[in-house]
């Protein structure tokens, strides 16, 4: 039975119901969304079961025919899609449940659930699409929803600006993506993913297409240099951040690269680009995270860093490693964001310097937060350890020593900043007047469930197996190294933030510290190099448009209107005139025709 | 067997007679719309059976080919939609309901015969039948001054047009010694006729057909007729006779996809350009929605003729797609006029607040007519312009695009009045369930055909 295409329809239906009847439904709109999500999850499981029984991709019919090549409403069913379906619907369910508590007194409660359902629907459609054009439609849907949700509290100027920033930045990537798709079609005449294994065409053109497609992924997955939107996106509701960072938006970029993996792996240049960009993003974001004081922003930078790690994993040829990390990361990053949301909900601030000692007041949140941290830091046997190890292993085995070191350094920094985060938030003593309280059950139950997965998801193993995976050697050595590195990071943070031992005085590295606090001045550079000139150009164009273009258009319109009035007079309503015109036209037509 | 080919028409005509008979009895008269629907649906069911019958029928007077099949289907489809519109129209009085539906069905039969004609004799007879029934239907509100006036004008104008056409037919017979379209085409394409006289004759026939298609400068009476006629009849006139006109243009001028006269492309593009420009420009200043829609339908006729200027199968196919989509757009727009009970543009003020559904249906139909994606109207314009570009007539394509921009203005004006106008016009709307149902069907068709054009492209594929 081909039922996969129903999966995105459930959340979409929930969106339609909530957007039109949300005001009447009130709190019930949350249940509509959750029910849709649960149904989508059940269907995903059925698709999984069907896949195990040997059912595969299918098509619902022809959509368009372009130059004799047909484009289908095709549905792809393979391990990668099934993994994404399960992650989105499963984590989505818990985020929705959590949102009931988190958003309970928001005036636009039902609107929020409508958007989030649409977001999930787009993401589910995205992973099911079997060709680029269909994917692009859902891809843009994801972009639109991220804009709506990040700017959900649009009364706050920062939120509105963040929404715009996310939309515009990802759009830049999307433009590259679209051009890439078109080049690919131009070079080898296909939009279908299944054809990517066997595409033939000019080497340079295909490499260019792959790199341009990757820019789309860079925008969505917040990779350097298009990463700037993600930290600002923290202006949205925290549950949305959890969804964006775990299951939907940012996962789309990694998914895209994984989906087009045959194309990338056939063109070493493209693959190399993916790995290098991933490595830069991973290291850069991790360093920034070590000095940031905003609980959500630390997590945001950690997401960029971890996505960079996934890209790096894919770029060194590890399809299995990259997607495995995508899966485990989804669990613990959703968990961490929901924990952060719970903390913010309790203390009403996001500044970690003002927190402290919250573990005793918020036992469940605190404990699950620790589990999430250990998972992200890559301490065995938590989930992050296994997938990160796989990436390191692939990098080592495929002879990328520099990228291996970058990944190792990133995991050291990851362990350090995460430990810093929980030491400052949960341990020690409160650094300001806080009236913390544990969050309601709707918020803590998702935390507990997700923490179980954050702890043990690593044992599921990589969902996508490559041929010859088991044959690799030296895995124990690398496991040991990565464990040691993670523990060193944790230990260093312990010394610095619990024991308060000053290893190096801050003043001696103030230059570096400033550089990191200001996020390498990338926003400022963009502002100076791109945005200001752009705005000036816009100003100029605006004047040109208002004065000259509009003037011309208005003149044309008035002229047309004038003729309209004139011509209208020919319609006298007198039948004599009509008949005269008839005969006259006949004569003129004859003269004209006989002349030519 | 020839007769098998005519089964749909025969069934439909039998049903028409039954409706006429029933109009003598109040109880049967009341449900004459039901019988009319039954007739059309029956004919639609029988229609596929005719594909197997012989290609020519009745001493070569009629032809059974994919084009006639498509047009007969299209006319039946339009007819059933129009019957639904009419039964939702409160102005069509109880006493004369039977006659009204009898005439609608007879018009359908005549149109169906016309599109299958293969002889000029048949063309003339059916066109005349269509004209006569149209006069009656336009002047149907006999107590309404405008309706009667429109009917009379249409009659006088039509009489002159068909007169000229008949003259052309007789000239052709004198020149070719035959009325068979195939024979005429063979003679003309083989160069066996005296060309100036032949052109004279052909242009005379063209006048009759151009009047049916409402091509400028033979459009003069169309706006008056559409405005005065019952709205459902206006809708039918903007679809049925127009489709017939184009079918006959294909049959006469593009037999075997070769132009009948060497000047065809110039002639068709010239007429198409002035039709589009004049139709759109006069539409700008109209204050009556039905009149505006009349000019809009003239402009659309220009677009369709442009497709025929491409002397190639692609052009004909584009025209067929356009016509198919046009049925839904126009029925939607005219249906909204019946539904909202408003004829003046200003009356639409604030409709979006009083009846959001009606406003939404109207907006969808108008945007589709304007050719905005993702609605079907965009696809229609797209295929035609693509065909024109394929024929390398870039200037023509450019003029068409510029015209679409002008057209956007008057369609959007109504939408603006509906959605943005501050003062409300309080007028009860005409809530007939049948009407709302058929309008929702047109909206769905407008959306579906726009998103999934392949659906119709598959069906409308010429051999």
PDB file of C-alpha atoms in Angstrom, chain A residues 329-565:
ATOM      1  CA  UNK A 329      21.738  15.366  17.234  1.00  0.00           C
ATOM      2  CA  UNK A 330      18.019  15.757  16.616  1.00  0.00           C
ATOM      3  CA  UNK A 331      17.249  14.050  19.884  1.00  0.00           C
ATOM      4  CA  UNK A 332      19.687  15.779  22.172  1.00  0.00           C
ATOM      5  CA  UNK A 333      19.394  19.196  20.579  1.00  0.00           C
ATOM      6  CA  UNK A 334      15.613  19.119  20.864  1.00  0.00           C
ATOM      7  CA  UNK A 335      16.075  18.058  24.463  1.00  0.00           C
ATOM      8  CA  UNK A 336      18.582  20.827  25.204  1.00  0.00           C
ATOM      9  CA  UNK A 337      16.400  23.535  23.696  1.00  0.00           C
ATOM     10  CA  UNK A 338      13.359  22.347  25.549  1.00  0.00           C
ATOM     11  CA  UNK A 339      15.431  22.324  28.757  1.00  0.00           C
ATOM     12  CA  UNK A 340      16.604  25.832  28.018  1.00  0.00           C
ATOM     13  CA  UNK A 341      12.993  26.819  27.397  1.00  0.00           C
ATOM     14  CA  UNK A 342      11.999  25.316  30.694  1.00  0.00           C
ATOM     15  CA  UNK A 343      14.776  27.252  32.461  1.00  0.00           C
ATOM     16  CA  UNK A 344      13.823  30.520  30.745  1.00  0.00           C
ATOM     17  CA  UNK A 345      10.187  29.858  31.550  1.00  0.00           C
ATOM     18  CA  UNK A 346      11.191  29.489  35.199  1.00  0.00           C
ATOM     19  CA  UNK A 347      13.654  32.336  35.690  1.00  0.00           C
ATOM     20  CA  UNK A 348      12.550  34.809  33.024  1.00  0.00           C
ATOM     21  CA  UNK A 349      16.033  35.625  31.772  1.00  0.00           C
ATOM     22  CA  UNK A 350      18.375  34.187  29.208  1.00  0.00           C
ATOM     23  CA  UNK A 351      21.614  35.468  30.717  1.00  0.00           C
ATOM     24  CA  UNK A 352      23.545  32.564  32.176  1.00  0.00           C
ATOM     25  CA  UNK A 353      25.642  34.882  34.302  1.00  0.00           C
ATOM     26  CA  UNK A 354      22.511  35.663  36.299  1.00  0.00           C
ATOM     27  CA  UNK A 355      21.586  32.008  36.852  1.00  0.00           C
ATOM     28  CA  UNK A 356      23.187  29.360  38.959  1.00  0.00           C
ATOM     29  CA  UNK A 357      22.244  26.564  41.357  1.00  0.00           C
ATOM     30  CA  UNK A 358      19.053  25.771  39.530  1.00  0.00           C
ATOM     31  CA  UNK A 359      19.536  22.004  39.802  1.00  0.00           C
ATOM     32  CA  UNK A 360      18.102  21.923  43.312  1.00  0.00           C
ATOM     33  CA  UNK A 361      15.013  23.916  42.310  1.00  0.00           C
ATOM     34  CA  UNK A 362      14.316  22.233  38.988  1.00  0.00           C
ATOM     35  CA  UNK A 363      15.199  18.608  39.420  1.00  0.00           C
ATOM     36  CA  UNK A 364      13.714  17.141  36.265  1.00  0.00           C
ATOM     37  CA  UNK A 365      14.844  19.944  33.992  1.00  0.00           C
ATOM     38  CA  UNK A 366      18.272  19.891  35.596  1.00  0.00           C
ATOM     39  CA  UNK A 367      18.778  16.153  35.295  1.00  0.00           C
ATOM     40  CA  UNK A 368      17.609  16.008  31.686  1.00  0.00           C
ATOM     41  CA  UNK A 369      19.717  19.047  30.865  1.00  0.00           C
ATOM     42  CA  UNK A 370      22.768  17.155  32.155  1.00  0.00           C
ATOM     43  CA  UNK A 371      21.913  14.139  30.018  1.00  0.00           C
ATOM     44  CA  UNK A 372      21.568  16.333  26.948  1.00  0.00           C
ATOM     45  CA  UNK A 373      24.889  17.984  27.704  1.00  0.00           C
ATOM     46  CA  UNK A 374      26.685  14.672  28.114  1.00  0.00           C
ATOM     47  CA  UNK A 375      25.155  13.481  24.860  1.00  0.00           C
ATOM     48  CA  UNK A 376      26.250  16.575  22.989  1.00  0.00           C
ATOM     49  CA  UNK A 377      29.671  16.568  24.583  1.00  0.00           C
ATOM     50  CA  UNK A 378      30.125  13.072  23.262  1.00  0.00           C
ATOM     51  CA  UNK A 379      30.731  11.236  26.498  1.00  0.00           C
ATOM     52  CA  UNK A 380      30.195   7.492  26.183  1.00  0.00           C
ATOM     53  CA  UNK A 381      27.747   5.827  26.234  1.00  0.00           C
ATOM     54  CA  UNK A 382      25.454   8.757  25.352  1.00  0.00           C
ATOM     55  CA  UNK A 383      24.112   9.158  21.834  1.00  0.00           C
ATOM     56  CA  UNK A 384      26.433  11.895  20.605  1.00  0.00           C
ATOM     57  CA  UNK A 385      29.484   9.803  21.320  1.00  0.00           C
ATOM     58  CA  UNK A 386      28.622   7.096  18.794  1.00  0.00           C
ATOM     59  CA  UNK A 387      27.786   9.320  15.892  1.00  0.00           C
ATOM     60  CA  UNK A 388      30.654  11.721  16.489  1.00  0.00           C
ATOM     61  CA  UNK A 389      32.983   8.776  16.703  1.00  0.00           C
ATOM     62  CA  UNK A 390      31.719   7.608  13.336  1.00  0.00           C
ATOM     63  CA  UNK A 391      32.545  10.980  11.793  1.00  0.00           C
ATOM     64  CA  UNK A 392      36.026  10.994  13.296  1.00  0.00           C
ATOM     65  CA  UNK A 393      36.559   7.449  12.124  1.00  0.00           C
ATOM     66  CA  UNK A 394      35.496   8.223   8.575  1.00  0.00           C
ATOM     67  CA  UNK A 395      37.683  11.300   8.440  1.00  0.00           C
ATOM     68  CA  UNK A 396      40.649   9.272   9.655  1.00  0.00           C
ATOM     69  CA  UNK A 397      40.057   6.282   7.404  1.00  0.00           C
ATOM     70  CA  UNK A 398      39.537   8.393   4.316  1.00  0.00           C
ATOM     71  CA  UNK A 399      42.834  10.192   4.955  1.00  0.00           C
ATOM     72  CA  UNK A 400      41.760  13.670   5.886  1.00  0.00           C
ATOM     73  CA  UNK A 401      44.158  14.383   8.754  1.00  0.00           C
ATOM     74  CA  UNK A 402      43.459  18.126   8.919  1.00  0.00           C
ATOM     75  CA  UNK A 403      39.722  17.694   8.987  1.00  0.00           C
ATOM     76  CA  UNK A 404      40.179  14.955  11.575  1.00  0.00           C
ATOM     77  CA  UNK A 405      41.998  17.397  13.824  1.00  0.00           C
ATOM     78  CA  UNK A 406      39.348  20.050  13.210  1.00  0.00           C
ATOM     79  CA  UNK A 407      36.634  17.606  14.227  1.00  0.00           C
ATOM     80  CA  UNK A 408      38.593  16.605  17.302  1.00  0.00           C
ATOM     81  CA  UNK A 409      39.140  20.223  18.272  1.00  0.00           C
ATOM     82  CA  UNK A 410      35.478  20.928  17.779  1.00  0.00           C
ATOM     83  CA  UNK A 411      34.485  18.109  20.050  1.00  0.00           C
ATOM     84  CA  UNK A 412      36.874  19.389  22.695  1.00  0.00           C
ATOM     85  CA  UNK A 413      35.355  22.851  22.477  1.00  0.00           C
ATOM     86  CA  UNK A 414      31.858  21.359  22.456  1.00  0.00           C
ATOM     87  CA  UNK A 415      32.483  19.517  25.677  1.00  0.00           C
ATOM     88  CA  UNK A 416      33.981  22.675  27.164  1.00  0.00           C
ATOM     89  CA  UNK A 417      31.207  25.136  26.331  1.00  0.00           C
ATOM     90  CA  UNK A 418      28.434  22.726  27.211  1.00  0.00           C
ATOM     91  CA  UNK A 419      30.012  22.001  30.544  1.00  0.00           C
ATOM     92  CA  UNK A 420      30.432  25.741  31.079  1.00  0.00           C
ATOM     93  CA  UNK A 421      26.771  26.196  30.279  1.00  0.00           C
ATOM     94  CA  UNK A 422      25.453  23.694  32.793  1.00  0.00           C
ATOM     95  CA  UNK A 423      27.977  24.673  35.459  1.00  0.00           C
ATOM     96  CA  UNK A 424      26.848  28.265  35.235  1.00  0.00           C
ATOM     97  CA  UNK A 425      23.157  27.470  35.012  1.00  0.00           C
ATOM     98  CA  UNK A 426      22.634  24.460  37.226  1.00  0.00           C
ATOM     99  CA  UNK A 427      25.484  24.356  39.684  1.00  0.00           C
ATOM    100  CA  UNK A 428      27.110  26.754  42.075  1.00  0.00           C
ATOM    101  CA  UNK A 429      24.966  29.349  43.765  1.00  0.00           C
ATOM    102  CA  UNK A 430      22.424  31.746  42.343  1.00  0.00           C
ATOM    103  CA  UNK A 431      23.994  34.951  41.118  1.00  0.00           C
ATOM    104  CA  UNK A 432      20.802  36.987  41.209  1.00  0.00           C
ATOM    105  CA  UNK A 433      17.359  36.995  42.750  1.00  0.00           C
ATOM    106  CA  UNK A 434      15.540  34.148  41.037  1.00  0.00           C
ATOM    107  CA  UNK A 435      12.236  32.609  41.868  1.00  0.00           C
ATOM    108  CA  UNK A 436      12.703  29.420  39.963  1.00  0.00           C
ATOM    109  CA  UNK A 437      10.068  26.695  39.929  1.00  0.00           C
ATOM    110  CA  UNK A 438       9.761  23.448  38.065  1.00  0.00           C
ATOM    111  CA  UNK A 439       7.752  23.635  34.844  1.00  0.00           C
ATOM    112  CA  UNK A 440       4.369  21.912  34.385  1.00  0.00           C
ATOM    113  CA  UNK A 441       4.114  18.270  33.394  1.00  0.00           C
ATOM    114  CA  UNK A 442       3.298  19.017  29.746  1.00  0.00           C
ATOM    115  CA  UNK A 443       6.772  20.486  29.592  1.00  0.00           C
ATOM    116  CA  UNK A 444       8.699  18.004  31.696  1.00  0.00           C
ATOM    117  CA  UNK A 445       7.291  14.797  30.207  1.00  0.00           C
ATOM    118  CA  UNK A 446       8.693  15.595  26.740  1.00  0.00           C
ATOM    119  CA  UNK A 447      12.012  16.328  28.466  1.00  0.00           C
ATOM    120  CA  UNK A 448      12.068  12.949  30.135  1.00  0.00           C
ATOM    121  CA  UNK A 449      11.118  11.041  27.001  1.00  0.00           C
ATOM    122  CA  UNK A 450      13.640  12.871  24.863  1.00  0.00           C
ATOM    123  CA  UNK A 451      16.375  12.382  27.450  1.00  0.00           C
ATOM    124  CA  UNK A 452      15.922   8.624  27.208  1.00  0.00           C
ATOM    125  CA  UNK A 453      16.546   8.887  23.472  1.00  0.00           C
ATOM    126  CA  UNK A 454      19.407  11.326  23.927  1.00  0.00           C
ATOM    127  CA  UNK A 455      21.001   8.774  26.166  1.00  0.00           C
ATOM    128  CA  UNK A 456      20.404   5.612  24.185  1.00  0.00           C
ATOM    129  CA  UNK A 457      19.732   6.541  20.559  1.00  0.00           C
ATOM    130  CA  UNK A 458      23.358   5.826  19.773  1.00  0.00           C
ATOM    131  CA  UNK A 459      22.768   2.131  20.188  1.00  0.00           C
ATOM    132  CA  UNK A 460      20.307   2.119  17.288  1.00  0.00           C
ATOM    133  CA  UNK A 461      23.318   2.507  15.067  1.00  0.00           C
ATOM    134  CA  UNK A 462      23.667   4.314  11.792  1.00  0.00           C
ATOM    135  CA  UNK A 463      20.418   4.104   9.841  1.00  0.00           C
ATOM    136  CA  UNK A 464      22.193   4.065   6.508  1.00  0.00           C
ATOM    137  CA  UNK A 465      24.866   1.497   6.043  1.00  0.00           C
ATOM    138  CA  UNK A 466      27.570   1.807   3.490  1.00  0.00           C
ATOM    139  CA  UNK A 467      29.309  -1.088   1.906  1.00  0.00           C
ATOM    140  CA  UNK A 468      32.491  -1.999   3.714  1.00  0.00           C
ATOM    141  CA  UNK A 469      31.742   0.014   6.863  1.00  0.00           C
ATOM    142  CA  UNK A 470      32.711  -2.781   9.226  1.00  0.00           C
ATOM    143  CA  UNK A 471      36.061  -3.337   7.630  1.00  0.00           C
ATOM    144  CA  UNK A 472      37.573  -0.180   9.113  1.00  0.00           C
ATOM    145  CA  UNK A 473      40.349  -0.566  11.580  1.00  0.00           C
ATOM    146  CA  UNK A 474      41.623   1.478  14.486  1.00  0.00           C
ATOM    147  CA  UNK A 475      38.175   2.291  15.790  1.00  0.00           C
ATOM    148  CA  UNK A 476      39.027   1.609  19.438  1.00  0.00           C
ATOM    149  CA  UNK A 477      41.935   3.953  19.358  1.00  0.00           C
ATOM    150  CA  UNK A 478      39.775   6.737  17.966  1.00  0.00           C
ATOM    151  CA  UNK A 479      37.034   6.017  20.489  1.00  0.00           C
ATOM    152  CA  UNK A 480      39.582   6.357  23.225  1.00  0.00           C
ATOM    153  CA  UNK A 481      40.989   9.577  21.820  1.00  0.00           C
ATOM    154  CA  UNK A 482      37.582  11.171  21.420  1.00  0.00           C
ATOM    155  CA  UNK A 483      36.568  10.140  24.937  1.00  0.00           C
ATOM    156  CA  UNK A 484      39.710  11.620  26.387  1.00  0.00           C
ATOM    157  CA  UNK A 485      39.220  14.830  24.446  1.00  0.00           C
ATOM    158  CA  UNK A 486      35.626  15.194  25.625  1.00  0.00           C
ATOM    159  CA  UNK A 487      36.536  14.529  29.221  1.00  0.00           C
ATOM    160  CA  UNK A 488      39.373  17.033  29.017  1.00  0.00           C
ATOM    161  CA  UNK A 489      36.910  19.649  27.836  1.00  0.00           C
ATOM    162  CA  UNK A 490      34.568  18.869  30.685  1.00  0.00           C
ATOM    163  CA  UNK A 491      37.426  18.913  33.157  1.00  0.00           C
ATOM    164  CA  UNK A 492      38.722  22.237  31.967  1.00  0.00           C
ATOM    165  CA  UNK A 493      35.293  23.774  32.355  1.00  0.00           C
ATOM    166  CA  UNK A 494      35.069  22.282  35.829  1.00  0.00           C
ATOM    167  CA  UNK A 495      38.332  23.887  36.843  1.00  0.00           C
ATOM    168  CA  UNK A 496      37.343  27.246  35.379  1.00  0.00           C
ATOM    169  CA  UNK A 497      33.739  27.567  36.430  1.00  0.00           C
ATOM    170  CA  UNK A 498      33.307  25.404  39.546  1.00  0.00           C
ATOM    171  CA  UNK A 499      36.703  25.607  41.144  1.00  0.00           C
ATOM    172  CA  UNK A 500      37.145  29.100  39.750  1.00  0.00           C
ATOM    173  CA  UNK A 501      40.796  28.519  39.051  1.00  0.00           C
ATOM    174  CA  UNK A 502      42.150  31.228  36.812  1.00  0.00           C
ATOM    175  CA  UNK A 503      44.505  29.528  34.391  1.00  0.00           C
ATOM    176  CA  UNK A 504      45.164  32.538  32.210  1.00  0.00           C
ATOM    177  CA  UNK A 505      44.054  36.025  33.194  1.00  0.00           C
ATOM    178  CA  UNK A 506      41.326  37.262  30.853  1.00  0.00           C
ATOM    179  CA  UNK A 507      43.190  40.513  30.280  1.00  0.00           C
ATOM    180  CA  UNK A 508      46.025  38.682  28.583  1.00  0.00           C
ATOM    181  CA  UNK A 509      43.723  37.266  25.925  1.00  0.00           C
ATOM    182  CA  UNK A 510      41.314  40.161  25.750  1.00  0.00           C
ATOM    183  CA  UNK A 511      41.916  40.566  22.021  1.00  0.00           C
ATOM    184  CA  UNK A 512      40.868  37.003  21.299  1.00  0.00           C
ATOM    185  CA  UNK A 513      38.017  37.295  23.783  1.00  0.00           C
ATOM    186  CA  UNK A 514      36.684  40.391  22.062  1.00  0.00           C
ATOM    187  CA  UNK A 515      36.982  38.734  18.706  1.00  0.00           C
ATOM    188  CA  UNK A 516      34.889  35.813  19.923  1.00  0.00           C
ATOM    189  CA  UNK A 517      32.360  37.931  21.808  1.00  0.00           C
ATOM    190  CA  UNK A 518      31.843  39.906  18.627  1.00  0.00           C
ATOM    191  CA  UNK A 519      31.472  36.706  16.646  1.00  0.00           C
ATOM    192  CA  UNK A 520      34.499  37.424  14.457  1.00  0.00           C
ATOM    193  CA  UNK A 521      32.795  40.684  13.466  1.00  0.00           C
ATOM    194  CA  UNK A 522      31.055  38.827  10.650  1.00  0.00           C
ATOM    195  CA  UNK A 523      27.788  40.698  11.131  1.00  0.00           C
ATOM    196  CA  UNK A 524      29.652  43.992  11.096  1.00  0.00           C
ATOM    197  CA  UNK A 525      31.574  43.030   7.975  1.00  0.00           C
ATOM    198  CA  UNK A 526      28.343  42.079   6.221  1.00  0.00           C
ATOM    199  CA  UNK A 527      26.777  45.291   7.341  1.00  0.00           C
ATOM    200  CA  UNK A 528      29.636  47.353   5.978  1.00  0.00           C
ATOM    201  CA  UNK A 529      30.394  45.412   2.806  1.00  0.00           C
ATOM    202  CA  UNK A 530      26.977  44.236   1.720  1.00  0.00           C
ATOM    203  CA  UNK A 531      24.057  45.780   3.526  1.00  0.00           C
ATOM    204  CA  UNK A 532      25.060  49.459   3.535  1.00  0.00           C
ATOM    205  CA  UNK A 533      25.952  49.559  -0.195  1.00  0.00           C
ATOM    206  CA  UNK A 534      22.818  47.582  -0.910  1.00  0.00           C
ATOM    207  CA  UNK A 535      20.686  50.037   0.984  1.00  0.00           C
ATOM    208  CA  UNK A 536      22.283  52.924  -0.822  1.00  0.00           C
ATOM    209  CA  UNK A 537      21.574  51.201  -4.123  1.00  0.00           C
ATOM    210  CA  UNK A 538      18.012  50.615  -3.000  1.00  0.00           C
ATOM    211  CA  UNK A 539      17.618  54.249  -2.076  1.00  0.00           C
ATOM    212  CA  UNK A 540      18.841  55.271  -5.507  1.00  0.00           C
ATOM    213  CA  UNK A 541      16.598  52.743  -7.242  1.00  0.00           C
ATOM    214  CA  UNK A 542      13.686  53.904  -5.173  1.00  0.00           C
ATOM    215  CA  UNK A 543      14.099  57.482  -6.326  1.00  0.00           C
ATOM    216  CA  UNK A 544      14.532  56.295  -9.898  1.00  0.00           C
ATOM    217  CA  UNK A 545      11.474  54.109  -9.588  1.00  0.00           C
ATOM    218  CA  UNK A 546       9.282  56.717  -7.944  1.00  0.00           C
ATOM    219  CA  UNK A 547      10.204  59.506 -10.297  1.00  0.00           C
ATOM    220  CA  UNK A 548      10.966  57.952 -13.652  1.00  0.00           C
ATOM    221  CA  UNK A 549       9.516  54.440 -13.801  1.00  0.00           C
ATOM    222  CA  UNK A 550       6.310  55.326 -11.982  1.00  0.00           C
ATOM    223  CA  UNK A 551       6.046  58.497 -13.987  1.00  0.00           C
ATOM    224  CA  UNK A 552       6.249  56.507 -17.199  1.00  0.00           C
ATOM    225  CA  UNK A 553       3.821  53.903 -15.990  1.00  0.00           C
ATOM    226  CA  UNK A 554       1.346  56.516 -14.845  1.00  0.00           C
ATOM    227  CA  UNK A 555       1.695  58.346 -18.118  1.00  0.00           C
ATOM    228  CA  UNK A 556       1.040  55.119 -20.013  1.00  0.00           C
ATOM    229  CA  UNK A 557      -1.944  54.393 -17.820  1.00  0.00           C
ATOM    230  CA  UNK A 558      -3.425  57.846 -18.366  1.00  0.00           C
ATOM    231  CA  UNK A 559      -2.893  57.583 -22.100  1.00  0.00           C
ATOM    232  CA  UNK A 560      -4.578  54.186 -22.144  1.00  0.00           C
ATOM    233  CA  UNK A 561      -7.447  55.496 -20.071  1.00  0.00           C
ATOM    234  CA  UNK A 562      -7.783  58.424 -22.425  1.00  0.00           C
ATOM    235  CA  UNK A 563      -8.027  56.140 -25.432  1.00  0.00           C
ATOM    236  CA  UNK A 564     -10.443  53.971 -23.558  1.00  0.00           C
ATOM    237  CA  UNK A 565     -12.740  56.921 -23.117  1.00  0.00           C
TER     238      UNK A 565
END
